mmCIF file of C-alpha atoms and ligand atoms in Angstrom:
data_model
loop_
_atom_site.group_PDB
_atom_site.id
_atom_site.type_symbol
_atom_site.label_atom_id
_atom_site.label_comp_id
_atom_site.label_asym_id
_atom_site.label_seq_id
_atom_site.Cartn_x
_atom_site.Cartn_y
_atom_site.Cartn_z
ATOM 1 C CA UNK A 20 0.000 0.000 0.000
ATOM 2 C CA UNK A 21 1.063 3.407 -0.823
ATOM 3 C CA UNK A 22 1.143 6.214 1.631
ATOM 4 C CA UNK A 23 -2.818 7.617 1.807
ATOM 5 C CA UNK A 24 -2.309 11.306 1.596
ATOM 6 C CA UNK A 25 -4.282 12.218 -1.644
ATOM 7 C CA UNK A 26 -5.642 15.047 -3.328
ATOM 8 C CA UNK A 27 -8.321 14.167 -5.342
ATOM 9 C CA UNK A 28 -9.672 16.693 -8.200
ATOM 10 C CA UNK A 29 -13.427 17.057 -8.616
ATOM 11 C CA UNK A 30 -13.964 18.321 -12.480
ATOM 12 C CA UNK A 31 -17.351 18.247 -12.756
ATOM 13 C CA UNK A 32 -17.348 20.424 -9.760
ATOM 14 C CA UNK A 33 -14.922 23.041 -11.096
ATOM 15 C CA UNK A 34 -17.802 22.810 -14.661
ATOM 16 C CA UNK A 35 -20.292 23.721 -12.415
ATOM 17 C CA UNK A 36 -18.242 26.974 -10.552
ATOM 18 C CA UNK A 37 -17.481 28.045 -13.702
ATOM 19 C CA UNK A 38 -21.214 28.160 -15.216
ATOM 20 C CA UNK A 39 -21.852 29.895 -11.649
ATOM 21 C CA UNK A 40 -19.340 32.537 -12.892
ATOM 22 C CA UNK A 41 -20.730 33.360 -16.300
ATOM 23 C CA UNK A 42 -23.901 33.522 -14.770
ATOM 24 C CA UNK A 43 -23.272 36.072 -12.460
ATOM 25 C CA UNK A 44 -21.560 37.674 -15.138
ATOM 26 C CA UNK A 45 -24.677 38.387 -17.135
ATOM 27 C CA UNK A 46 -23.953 39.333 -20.731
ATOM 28 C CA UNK A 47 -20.260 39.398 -19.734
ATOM 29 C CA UNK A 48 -17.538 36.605 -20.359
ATOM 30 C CA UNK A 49 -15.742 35.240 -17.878
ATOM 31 C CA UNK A 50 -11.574 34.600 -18.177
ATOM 32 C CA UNK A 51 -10.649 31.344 -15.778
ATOM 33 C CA UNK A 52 -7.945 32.412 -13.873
ATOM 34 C CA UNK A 53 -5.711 28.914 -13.920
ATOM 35 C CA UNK A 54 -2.063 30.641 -12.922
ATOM 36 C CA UNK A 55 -0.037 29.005 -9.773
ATOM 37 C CA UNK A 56 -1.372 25.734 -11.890
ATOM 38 C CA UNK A 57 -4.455 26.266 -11.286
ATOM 39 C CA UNK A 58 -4.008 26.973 -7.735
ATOM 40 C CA UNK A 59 -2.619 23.934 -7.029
ATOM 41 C CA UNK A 60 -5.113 21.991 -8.439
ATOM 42 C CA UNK A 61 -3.268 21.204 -11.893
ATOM 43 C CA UNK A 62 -3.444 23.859 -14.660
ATOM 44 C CA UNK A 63 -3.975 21.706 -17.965
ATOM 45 C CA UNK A 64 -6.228 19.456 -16.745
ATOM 46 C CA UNK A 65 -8.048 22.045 -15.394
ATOM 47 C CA UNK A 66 -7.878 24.126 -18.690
ATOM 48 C CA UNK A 67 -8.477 21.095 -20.906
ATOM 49 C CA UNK A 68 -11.980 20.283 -18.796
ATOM 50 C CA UNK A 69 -13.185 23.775 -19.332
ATOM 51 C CA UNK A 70 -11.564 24.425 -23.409
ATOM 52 C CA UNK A 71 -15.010 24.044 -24.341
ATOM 53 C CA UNK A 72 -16.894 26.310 -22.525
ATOM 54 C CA UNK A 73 -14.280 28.839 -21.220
ATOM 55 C CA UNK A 74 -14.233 32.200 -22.442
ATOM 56 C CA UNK A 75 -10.345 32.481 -22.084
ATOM 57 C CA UNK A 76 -8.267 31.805 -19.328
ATOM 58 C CA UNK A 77 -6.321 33.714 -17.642
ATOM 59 C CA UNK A 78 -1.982 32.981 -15.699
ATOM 60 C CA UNK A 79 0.910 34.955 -13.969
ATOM 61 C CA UNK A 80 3.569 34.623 -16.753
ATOM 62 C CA UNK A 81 4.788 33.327 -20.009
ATOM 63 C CA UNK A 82 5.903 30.173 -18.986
ATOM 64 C CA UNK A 83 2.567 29.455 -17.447
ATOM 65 C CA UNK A 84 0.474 30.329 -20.841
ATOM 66 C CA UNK A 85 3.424 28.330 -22.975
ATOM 67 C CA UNK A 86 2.763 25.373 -20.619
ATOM 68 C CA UNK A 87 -1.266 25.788 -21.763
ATOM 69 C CA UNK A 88 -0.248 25.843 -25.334
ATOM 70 C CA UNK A 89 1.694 23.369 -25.701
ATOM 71 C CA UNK A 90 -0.945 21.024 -23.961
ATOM 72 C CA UNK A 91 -3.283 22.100 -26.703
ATOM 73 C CA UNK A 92 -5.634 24.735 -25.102
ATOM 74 C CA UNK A 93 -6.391 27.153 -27.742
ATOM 75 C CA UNK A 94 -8.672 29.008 -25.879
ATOM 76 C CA UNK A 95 -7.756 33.077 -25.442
ATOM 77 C CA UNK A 96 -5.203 33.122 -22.755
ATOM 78 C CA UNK A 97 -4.284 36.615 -20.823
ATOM 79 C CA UNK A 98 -0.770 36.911 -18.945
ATOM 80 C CA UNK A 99 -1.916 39.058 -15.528
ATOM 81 C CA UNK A 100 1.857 40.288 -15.149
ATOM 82 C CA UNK A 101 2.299 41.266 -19.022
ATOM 83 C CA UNK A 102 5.944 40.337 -19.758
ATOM 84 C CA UNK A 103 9.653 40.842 -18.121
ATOM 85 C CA UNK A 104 11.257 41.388 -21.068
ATOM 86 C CA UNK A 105 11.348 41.927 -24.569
ATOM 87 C CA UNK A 106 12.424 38.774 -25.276
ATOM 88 C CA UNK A 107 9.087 37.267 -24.300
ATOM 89 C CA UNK A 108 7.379 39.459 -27.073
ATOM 90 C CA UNK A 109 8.205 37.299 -30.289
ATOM 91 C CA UNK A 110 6.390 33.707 -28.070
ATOM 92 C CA UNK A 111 3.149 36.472 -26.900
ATOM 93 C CA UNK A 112 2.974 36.990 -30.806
ATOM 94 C CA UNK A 113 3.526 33.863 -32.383
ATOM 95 C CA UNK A 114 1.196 31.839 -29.522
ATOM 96 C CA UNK A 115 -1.409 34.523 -29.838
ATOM 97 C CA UNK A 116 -1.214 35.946 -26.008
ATOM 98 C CA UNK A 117 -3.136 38.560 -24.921
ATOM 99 C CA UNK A 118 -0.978 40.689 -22.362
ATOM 100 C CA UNK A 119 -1.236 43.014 -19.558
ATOM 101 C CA UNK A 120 0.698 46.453 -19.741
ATOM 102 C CA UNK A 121 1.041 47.895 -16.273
ATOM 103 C CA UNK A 122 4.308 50.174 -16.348
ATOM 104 C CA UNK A 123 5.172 52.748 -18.444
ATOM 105 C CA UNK A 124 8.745 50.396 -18.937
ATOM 106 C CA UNK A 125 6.545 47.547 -20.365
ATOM 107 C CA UNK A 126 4.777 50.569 -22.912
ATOM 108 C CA UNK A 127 8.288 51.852 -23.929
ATOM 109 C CA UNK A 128 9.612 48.163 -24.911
ATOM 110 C CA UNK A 129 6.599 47.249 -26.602
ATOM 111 C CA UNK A 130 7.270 50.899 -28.644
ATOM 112 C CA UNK A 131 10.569 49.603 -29.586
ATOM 113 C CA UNK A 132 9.241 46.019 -30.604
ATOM 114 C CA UNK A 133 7.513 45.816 -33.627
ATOM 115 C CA UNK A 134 5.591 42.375 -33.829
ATOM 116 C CA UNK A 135 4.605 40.692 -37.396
ATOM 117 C CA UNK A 136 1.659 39.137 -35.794
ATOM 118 C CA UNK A 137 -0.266 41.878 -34.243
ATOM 119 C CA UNK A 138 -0.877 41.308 -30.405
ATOM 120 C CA UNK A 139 -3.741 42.321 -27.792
ATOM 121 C CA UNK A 140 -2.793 44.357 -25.046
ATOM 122 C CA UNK A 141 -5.142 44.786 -21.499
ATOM 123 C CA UNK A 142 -4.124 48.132 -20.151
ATOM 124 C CA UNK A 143 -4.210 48.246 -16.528
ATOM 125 C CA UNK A 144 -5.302 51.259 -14.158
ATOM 126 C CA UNK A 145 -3.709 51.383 -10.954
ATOM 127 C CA UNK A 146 -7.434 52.414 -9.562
ATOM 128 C CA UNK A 147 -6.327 52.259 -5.728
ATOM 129 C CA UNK A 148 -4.299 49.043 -4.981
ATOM 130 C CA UNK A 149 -1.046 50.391 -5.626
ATOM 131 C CA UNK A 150 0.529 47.576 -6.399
ATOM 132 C CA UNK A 151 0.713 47.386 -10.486
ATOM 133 C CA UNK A 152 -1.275 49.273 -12.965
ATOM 134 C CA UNK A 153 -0.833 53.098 -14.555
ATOM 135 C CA UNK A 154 -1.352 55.533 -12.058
ATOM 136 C CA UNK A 155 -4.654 57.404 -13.354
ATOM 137 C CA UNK A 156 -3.446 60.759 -14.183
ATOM 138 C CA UNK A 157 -1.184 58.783 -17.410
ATOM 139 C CA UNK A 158 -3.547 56.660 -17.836
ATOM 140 C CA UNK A 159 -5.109 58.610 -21.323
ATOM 141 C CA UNK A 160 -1.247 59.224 -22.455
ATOM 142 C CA UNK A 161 -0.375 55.411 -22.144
ATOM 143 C CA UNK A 162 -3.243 54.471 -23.816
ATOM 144 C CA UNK A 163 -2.248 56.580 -26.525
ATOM 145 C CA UNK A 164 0.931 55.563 -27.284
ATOM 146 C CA UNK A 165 -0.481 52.215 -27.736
ATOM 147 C CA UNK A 166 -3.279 53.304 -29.894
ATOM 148 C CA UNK A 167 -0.369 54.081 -31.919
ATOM 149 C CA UNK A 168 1.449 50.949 -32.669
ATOM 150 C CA UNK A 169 0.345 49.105 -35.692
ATOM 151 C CA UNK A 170 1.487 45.825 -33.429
ATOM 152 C CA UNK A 171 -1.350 46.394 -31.198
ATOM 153 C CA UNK A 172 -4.470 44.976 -32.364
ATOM 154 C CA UNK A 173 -6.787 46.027 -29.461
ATOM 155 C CA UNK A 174 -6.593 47.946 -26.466
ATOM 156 C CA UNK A 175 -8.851 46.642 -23.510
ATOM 157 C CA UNK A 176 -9.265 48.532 -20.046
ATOM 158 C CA UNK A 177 -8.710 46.340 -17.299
ATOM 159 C CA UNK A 178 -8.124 47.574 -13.197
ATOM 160 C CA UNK A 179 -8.172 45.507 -10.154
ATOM 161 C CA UNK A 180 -10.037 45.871 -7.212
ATOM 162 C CA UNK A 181 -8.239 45.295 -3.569
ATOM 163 C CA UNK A 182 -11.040 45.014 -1.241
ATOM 164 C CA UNK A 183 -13.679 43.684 -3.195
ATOM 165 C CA UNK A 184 -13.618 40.495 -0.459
ATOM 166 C CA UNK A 185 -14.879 42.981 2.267
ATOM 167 C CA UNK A 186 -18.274 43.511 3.722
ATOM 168 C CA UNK A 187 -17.661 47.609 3.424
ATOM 169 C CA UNK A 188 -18.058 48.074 -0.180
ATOM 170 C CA UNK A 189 -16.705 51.996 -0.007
ATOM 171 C CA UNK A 190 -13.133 51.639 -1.573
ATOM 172 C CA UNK A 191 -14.558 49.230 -4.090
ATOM 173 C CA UNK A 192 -17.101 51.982 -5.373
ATOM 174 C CA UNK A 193 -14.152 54.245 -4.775
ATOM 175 C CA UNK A 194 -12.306 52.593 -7.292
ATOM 176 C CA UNK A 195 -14.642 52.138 -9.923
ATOM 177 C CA UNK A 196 -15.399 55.645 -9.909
ATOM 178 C CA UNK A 197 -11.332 56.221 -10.037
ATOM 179 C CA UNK A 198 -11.828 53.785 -12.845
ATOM 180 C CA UNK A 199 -14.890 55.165 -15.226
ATOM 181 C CA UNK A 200 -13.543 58.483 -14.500
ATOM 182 C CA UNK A 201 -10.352 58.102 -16.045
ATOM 183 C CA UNK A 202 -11.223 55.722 -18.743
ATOM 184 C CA UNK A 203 -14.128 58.120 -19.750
ATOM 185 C CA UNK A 204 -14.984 58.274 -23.581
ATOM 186 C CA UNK A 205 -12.137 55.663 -24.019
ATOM 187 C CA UNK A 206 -13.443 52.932 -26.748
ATOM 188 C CA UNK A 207 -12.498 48.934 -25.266
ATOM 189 C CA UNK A 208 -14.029 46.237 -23.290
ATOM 190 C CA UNK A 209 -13.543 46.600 -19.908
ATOM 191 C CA UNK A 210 -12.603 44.123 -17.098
ATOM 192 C CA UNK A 211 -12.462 44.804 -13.275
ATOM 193 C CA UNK A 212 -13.612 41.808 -10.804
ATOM 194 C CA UNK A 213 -12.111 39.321 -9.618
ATOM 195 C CA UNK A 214 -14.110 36.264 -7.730
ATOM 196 C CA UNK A 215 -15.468 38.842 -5.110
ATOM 197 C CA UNK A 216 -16.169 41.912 -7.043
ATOM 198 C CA UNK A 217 -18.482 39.139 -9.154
ATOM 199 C CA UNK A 218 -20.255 38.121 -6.789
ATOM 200 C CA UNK A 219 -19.965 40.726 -4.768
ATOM 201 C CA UNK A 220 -20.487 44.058 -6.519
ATOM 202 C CA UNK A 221 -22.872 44.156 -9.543
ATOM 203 C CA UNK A 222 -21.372 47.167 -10.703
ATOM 204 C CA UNK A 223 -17.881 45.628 -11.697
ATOM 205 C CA UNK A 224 -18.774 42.941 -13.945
ATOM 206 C CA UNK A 225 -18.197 44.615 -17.033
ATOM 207 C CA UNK A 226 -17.284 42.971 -20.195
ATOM 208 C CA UNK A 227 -15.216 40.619 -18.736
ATOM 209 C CA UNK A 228 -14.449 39.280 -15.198
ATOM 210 C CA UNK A 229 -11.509 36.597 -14.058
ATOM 211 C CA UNK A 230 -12.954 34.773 -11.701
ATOM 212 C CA UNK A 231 -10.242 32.433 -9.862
ATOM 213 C CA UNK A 232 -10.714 31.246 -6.217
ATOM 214 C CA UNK A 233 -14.391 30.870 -6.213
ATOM 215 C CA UNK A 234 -13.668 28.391 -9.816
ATOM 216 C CA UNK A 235 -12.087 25.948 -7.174
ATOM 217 C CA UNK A 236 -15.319 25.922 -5.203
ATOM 218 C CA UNK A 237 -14.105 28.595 -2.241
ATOM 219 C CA UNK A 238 -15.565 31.740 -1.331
ATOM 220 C CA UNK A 239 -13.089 34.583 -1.553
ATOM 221 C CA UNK A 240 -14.779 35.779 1.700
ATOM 222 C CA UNK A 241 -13.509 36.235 4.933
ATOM 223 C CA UNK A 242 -17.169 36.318 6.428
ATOM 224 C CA UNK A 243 -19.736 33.705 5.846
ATOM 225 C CA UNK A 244 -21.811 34.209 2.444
ATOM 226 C CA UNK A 245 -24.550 32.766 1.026
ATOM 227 C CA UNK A 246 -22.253 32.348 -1.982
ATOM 228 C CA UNK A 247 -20.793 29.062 0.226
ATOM 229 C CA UNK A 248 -24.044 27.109 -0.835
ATOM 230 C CA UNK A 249 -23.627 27.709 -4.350
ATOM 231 C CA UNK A 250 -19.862 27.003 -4.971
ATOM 232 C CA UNK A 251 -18.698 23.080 -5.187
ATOM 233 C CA UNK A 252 -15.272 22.444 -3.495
ATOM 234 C CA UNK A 253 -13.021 20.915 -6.420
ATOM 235 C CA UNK A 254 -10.254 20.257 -4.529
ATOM 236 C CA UNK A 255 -10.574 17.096 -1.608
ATOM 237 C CA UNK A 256 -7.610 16.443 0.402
ATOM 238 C CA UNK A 257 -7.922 12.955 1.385
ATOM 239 C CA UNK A 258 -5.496 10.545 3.787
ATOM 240 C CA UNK A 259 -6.077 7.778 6.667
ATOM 241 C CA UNK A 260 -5.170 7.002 10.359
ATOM 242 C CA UNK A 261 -1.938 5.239 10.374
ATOM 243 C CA UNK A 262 -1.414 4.947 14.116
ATOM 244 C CA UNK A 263 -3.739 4.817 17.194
ATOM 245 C CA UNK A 264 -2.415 4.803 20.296
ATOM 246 C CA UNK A 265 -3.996 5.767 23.886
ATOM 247 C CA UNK A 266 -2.006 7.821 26.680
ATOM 248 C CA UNK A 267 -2.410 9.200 30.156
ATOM 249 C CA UNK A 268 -3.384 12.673 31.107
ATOM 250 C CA UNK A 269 -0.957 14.963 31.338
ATOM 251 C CA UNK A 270 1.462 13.787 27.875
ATOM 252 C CA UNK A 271 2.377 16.059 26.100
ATOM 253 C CA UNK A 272 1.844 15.687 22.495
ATOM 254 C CA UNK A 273 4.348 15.882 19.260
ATOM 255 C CA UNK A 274 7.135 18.462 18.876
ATOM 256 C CA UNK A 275 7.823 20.728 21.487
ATOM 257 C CA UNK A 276 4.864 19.567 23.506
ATOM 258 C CA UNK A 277 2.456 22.159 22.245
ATOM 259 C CA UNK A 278 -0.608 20.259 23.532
ATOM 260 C CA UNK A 279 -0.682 17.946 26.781
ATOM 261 C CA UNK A 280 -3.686 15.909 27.350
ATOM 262 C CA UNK A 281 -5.876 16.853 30.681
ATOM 263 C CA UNK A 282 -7.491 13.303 30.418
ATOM 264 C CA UNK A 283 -7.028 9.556 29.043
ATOM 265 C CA UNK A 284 -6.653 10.101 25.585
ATOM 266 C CA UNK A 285 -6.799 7.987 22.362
ATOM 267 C CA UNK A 286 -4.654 10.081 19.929
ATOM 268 C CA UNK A 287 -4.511 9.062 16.171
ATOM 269 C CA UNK A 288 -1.957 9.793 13.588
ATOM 270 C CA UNK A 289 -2.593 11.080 9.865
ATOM 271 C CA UNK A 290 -0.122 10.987 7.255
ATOM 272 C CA UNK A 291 -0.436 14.808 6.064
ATOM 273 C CA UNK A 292 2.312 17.105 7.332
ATOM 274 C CA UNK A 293 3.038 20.892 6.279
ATOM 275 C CA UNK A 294 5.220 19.178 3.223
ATOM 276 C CA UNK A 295 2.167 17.766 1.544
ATOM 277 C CA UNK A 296 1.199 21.945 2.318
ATOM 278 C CA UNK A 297 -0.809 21.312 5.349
ATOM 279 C CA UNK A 298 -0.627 24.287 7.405
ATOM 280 C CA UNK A 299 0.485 25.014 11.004
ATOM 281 C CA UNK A 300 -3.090 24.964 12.147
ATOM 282 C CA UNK A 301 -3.471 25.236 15.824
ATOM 283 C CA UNK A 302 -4.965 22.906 18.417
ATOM 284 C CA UNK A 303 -8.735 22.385 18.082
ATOM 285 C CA UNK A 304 -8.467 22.686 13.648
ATOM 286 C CA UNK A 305 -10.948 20.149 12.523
ATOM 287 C CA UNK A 306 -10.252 17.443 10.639
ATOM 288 C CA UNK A 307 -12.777 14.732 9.413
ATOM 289 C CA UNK A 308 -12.282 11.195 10.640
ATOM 290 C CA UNK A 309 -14.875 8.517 8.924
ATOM 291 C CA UNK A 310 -16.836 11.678 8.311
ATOM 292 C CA UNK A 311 -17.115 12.798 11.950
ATOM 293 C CA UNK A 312 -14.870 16.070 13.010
ATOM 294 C CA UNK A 313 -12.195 15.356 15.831
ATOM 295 C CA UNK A 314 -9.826 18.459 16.605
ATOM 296 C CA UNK A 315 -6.237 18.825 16.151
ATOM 297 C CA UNK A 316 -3.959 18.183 18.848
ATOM 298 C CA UNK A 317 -0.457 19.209 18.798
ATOM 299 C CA UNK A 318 2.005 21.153 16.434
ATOM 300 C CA UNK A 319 1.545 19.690 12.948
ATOM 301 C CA UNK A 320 5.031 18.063 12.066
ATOM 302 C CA UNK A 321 6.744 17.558 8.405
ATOM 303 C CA UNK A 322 4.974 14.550 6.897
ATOM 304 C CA UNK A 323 2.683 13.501 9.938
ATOM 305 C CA UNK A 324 -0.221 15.242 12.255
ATOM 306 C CA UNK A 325 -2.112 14.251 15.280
ATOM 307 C CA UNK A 326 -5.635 14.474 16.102
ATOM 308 C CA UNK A 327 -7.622 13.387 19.614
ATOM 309 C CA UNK A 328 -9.947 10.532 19.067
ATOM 310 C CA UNK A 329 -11.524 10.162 22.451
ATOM 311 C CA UNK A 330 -14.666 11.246 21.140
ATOM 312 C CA UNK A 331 -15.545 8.200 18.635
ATOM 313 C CA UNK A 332 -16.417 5.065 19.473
ATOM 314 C CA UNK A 333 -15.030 2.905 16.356
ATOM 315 C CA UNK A 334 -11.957 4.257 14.813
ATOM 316 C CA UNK A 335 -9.369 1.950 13.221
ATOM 317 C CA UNK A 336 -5.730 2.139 11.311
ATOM 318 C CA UNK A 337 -6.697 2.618 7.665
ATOM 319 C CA UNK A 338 -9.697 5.251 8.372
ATOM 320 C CA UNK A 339 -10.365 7.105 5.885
ATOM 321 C CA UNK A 340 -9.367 10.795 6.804
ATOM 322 C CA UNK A 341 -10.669 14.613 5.172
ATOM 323 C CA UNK A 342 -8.347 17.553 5.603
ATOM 324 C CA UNK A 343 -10.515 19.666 3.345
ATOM 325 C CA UNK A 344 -13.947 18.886 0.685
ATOM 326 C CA UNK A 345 -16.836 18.808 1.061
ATOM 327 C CA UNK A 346 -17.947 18.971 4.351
ATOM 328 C CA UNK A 347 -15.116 20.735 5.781
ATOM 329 C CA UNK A 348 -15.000 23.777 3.738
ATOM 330 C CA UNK A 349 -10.804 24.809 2.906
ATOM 331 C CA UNK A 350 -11.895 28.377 4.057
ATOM 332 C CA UNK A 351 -12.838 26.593 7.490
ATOM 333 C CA UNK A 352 -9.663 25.402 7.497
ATOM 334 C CA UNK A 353 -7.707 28.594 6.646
ATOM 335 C CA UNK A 354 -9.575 30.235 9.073
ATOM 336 C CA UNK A 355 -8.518 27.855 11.959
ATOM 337 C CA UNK A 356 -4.461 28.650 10.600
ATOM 338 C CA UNK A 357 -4.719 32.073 10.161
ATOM 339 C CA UNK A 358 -4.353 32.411 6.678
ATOM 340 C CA UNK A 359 -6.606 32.500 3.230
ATOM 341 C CA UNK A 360 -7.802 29.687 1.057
ATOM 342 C CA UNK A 361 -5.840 30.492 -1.547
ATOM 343 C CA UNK A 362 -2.586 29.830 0.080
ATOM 344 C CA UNK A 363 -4.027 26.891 1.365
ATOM 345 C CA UNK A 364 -4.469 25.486 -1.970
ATOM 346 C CA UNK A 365 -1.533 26.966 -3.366
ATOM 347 C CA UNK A 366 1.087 25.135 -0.574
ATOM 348 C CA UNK A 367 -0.088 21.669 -1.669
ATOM 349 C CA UNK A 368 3.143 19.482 -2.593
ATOM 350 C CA UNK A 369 3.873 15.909 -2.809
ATOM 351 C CA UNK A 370 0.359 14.510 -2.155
ATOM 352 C CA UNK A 371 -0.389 12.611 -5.920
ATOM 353 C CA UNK A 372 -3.642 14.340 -7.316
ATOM 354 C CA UNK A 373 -6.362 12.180 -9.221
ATOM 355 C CA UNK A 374 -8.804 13.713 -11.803
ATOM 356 C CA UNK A 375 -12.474 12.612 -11.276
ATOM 357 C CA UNK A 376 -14.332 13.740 -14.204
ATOM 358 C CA UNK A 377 -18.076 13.061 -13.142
ATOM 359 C CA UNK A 378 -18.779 11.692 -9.528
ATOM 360 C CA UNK A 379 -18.412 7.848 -10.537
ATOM 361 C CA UNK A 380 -15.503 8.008 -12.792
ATOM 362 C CA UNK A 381 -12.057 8.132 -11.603
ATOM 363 C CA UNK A 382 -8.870 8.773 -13.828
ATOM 364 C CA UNK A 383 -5.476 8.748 -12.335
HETATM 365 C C1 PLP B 412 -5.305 36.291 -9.433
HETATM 366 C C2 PLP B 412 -6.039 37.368 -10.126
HETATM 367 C C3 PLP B 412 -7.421 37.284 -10.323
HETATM 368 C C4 PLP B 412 -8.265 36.171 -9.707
HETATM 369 O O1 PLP B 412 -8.557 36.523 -8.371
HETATM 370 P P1 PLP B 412 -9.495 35.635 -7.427
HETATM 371 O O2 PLP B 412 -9.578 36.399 -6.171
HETATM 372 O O3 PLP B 412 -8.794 34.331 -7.261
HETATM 373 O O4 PLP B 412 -10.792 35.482 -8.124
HETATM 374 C C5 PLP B 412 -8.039 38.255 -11.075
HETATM 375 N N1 PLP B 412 -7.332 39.290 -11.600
HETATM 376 C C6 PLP B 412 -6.010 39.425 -11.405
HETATM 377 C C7 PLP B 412 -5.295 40.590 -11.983
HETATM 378 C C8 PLP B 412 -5.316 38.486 -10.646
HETATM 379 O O5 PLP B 412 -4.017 38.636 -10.442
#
């Protein structure tokens, strides 16, 4: 037998969070945002099961879009960070890559690159993040000078929103108005939202949103939303009890005795650790055990983690074991650890992930 740890890819879930998408997208289309492979759930599967339906997707870098094409996706594919260097112009051409141009750097090399195969360019406001993006006031002047090269097929508008995931909705409305303001009498389709600005703000959707987090069945929200019961976690993180032992109040438990039982206590062992991308989650996380939730006990180690069993009745080695699914929502989980979903799904290593393309089919 192999070790259990397992990640098993739902498909037919991440169909059905995709359809959610478009739908909330009204006459807009919808770019699947499949960059950190897919947030760790595999990018070309992933891309391959939507290449039918999909819009376009959307991924950080060139070597993440020349990874799509080579697999065969055809679909319109969108590089969020534009490119490094002029080098990476003559592969955005030939492969037919749409690109984002956020600095004025990225405007002056494209200038001095003339392109047989003309290429679309996504020119991005810096509408209050301040992270990437033109600041507002050059806005007009760099979408000019692209206007200008016969290499540019299309200009689109594109901004991004930074607090879209909040239940205050006054710097998101702040930044759309930063944004129509300055794109004003501009001709392009626009695109704004991200997961939460789709679902959560009407007035973002625009031409075209890139929906990413809530594609892999997780709301993008801190605070519970009815969005939860509509999303379908793709992602399950699967594994078994491998050890059950019982041990006398007052043991401490795994490294540097974090936990130390006040009772008699049956403690079982998983094989997950933070190397398969489990996270330091404290004492009390829940973790599913034959389907029932037992808490966390002790400091998760490298490939192992301990949970306190006293509460069920009939628990064996070889239990079946859920980290995160259905069930036990990831943002649950991330909540628990301090962190967000999406680094939750991003961290997972080593654990083999299986593709199940409708719920009775499994391919490995
Ligand atoms: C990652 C990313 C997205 C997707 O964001 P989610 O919160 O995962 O929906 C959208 N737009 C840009 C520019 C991004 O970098």
């Amino acid at each position: 037998m192999s070790r259990p740890a397992r990640a098993v890819i739902h498909l037919d879930a991440l169909k059905h969070n995709y359809r959610l998408a478009k739908s909330l997208s009204g006459k807009g289309k919808a770019l699947a945002v499949v960059k950190a492979d897919a947030y760790g759930h595999g990018a070309i599967p992933c891309a391959r099961s939507l290449s039918e339906e999909a819009d376009g997707f959307a991924v950080a870098c060139i070597e993440e879009a020349l990874e799509l094409r080579a697999a065969g996706i055809s679909n319109r594919l969108l590089i969020l960070e534009g490119f490094f260097d002029q080098s990476e112009l003559i592969d955005v051409a030939s492969e037919s890559l749409d690109i984002v141009v956020h600095n004025p750097e990225q405007i002056k090399q494209l200038e001095q690159t003339p392109l047989e195969k003309p290429i679309r360019v996504w020119l991005k406001m810096d509408s209050g993040m301040h992270r990437v993006g033109i600041l507002p006031g050059h806005y007009r002047e760099a979408w000019t000078r692209l206007e200008q090269l016969p290499w540019v097929s299309e200009i689109l508008l594109m901004t991004h929103l930074s607090c879209a995931d909040q239940t205050d909705t006054g710097y998101t409305r702040q930044q759309l108005e930063v944004f129509e303001q300055h794109t004003l009498g501009l001709p392009g389709e626009r695109s704004i939202a991200n997961s939460a600005g789709l679902i959560h703000c009407a007035s973002a959707r625009a031409d075209w949103s890139r929906p990413g987090l809530m594609l892999y069945g997780a709301s993008p929200f801190d605070h519970c939303h009815d969005i939860e019961a509509r999303l379908r976690p793709v992602m399950a993180l699967h594994s078994a009890i491998i050890n059950i032992k019982e041990v006398p109040a007052g043991s401490p438990v795994g490294y540097a005795g974090t936990a130390v039982t006040n009772k008699t206590t049956r403690l079982g062992v998983i094989a997950m650790g933070y190397a398969d991308g489990y996270p330091l989650a404290p004492n009390g996380t829940p973790v599913l055990v034959n389907g029932q939730s037992v808490p966390l006990t002790g400091r998760v180690s490298m490939d192992m983690l301990t949970v306190d069993l006293s509460e069920m009745a009939d628990v064996k080695v070889g239990d079946p074991v859920l980290l995160w699914g259905k069930d036990l929502p990831v943002v649950e989980v991330a909540r628990y650890a301090g962190t967000i979903p999406y680094q939750l799904f991003c961290n997972i290593n080593r654990v083999p992930l299986s593709y199940q393309h409708s719920a009775s089919k499994e391919v490995v």
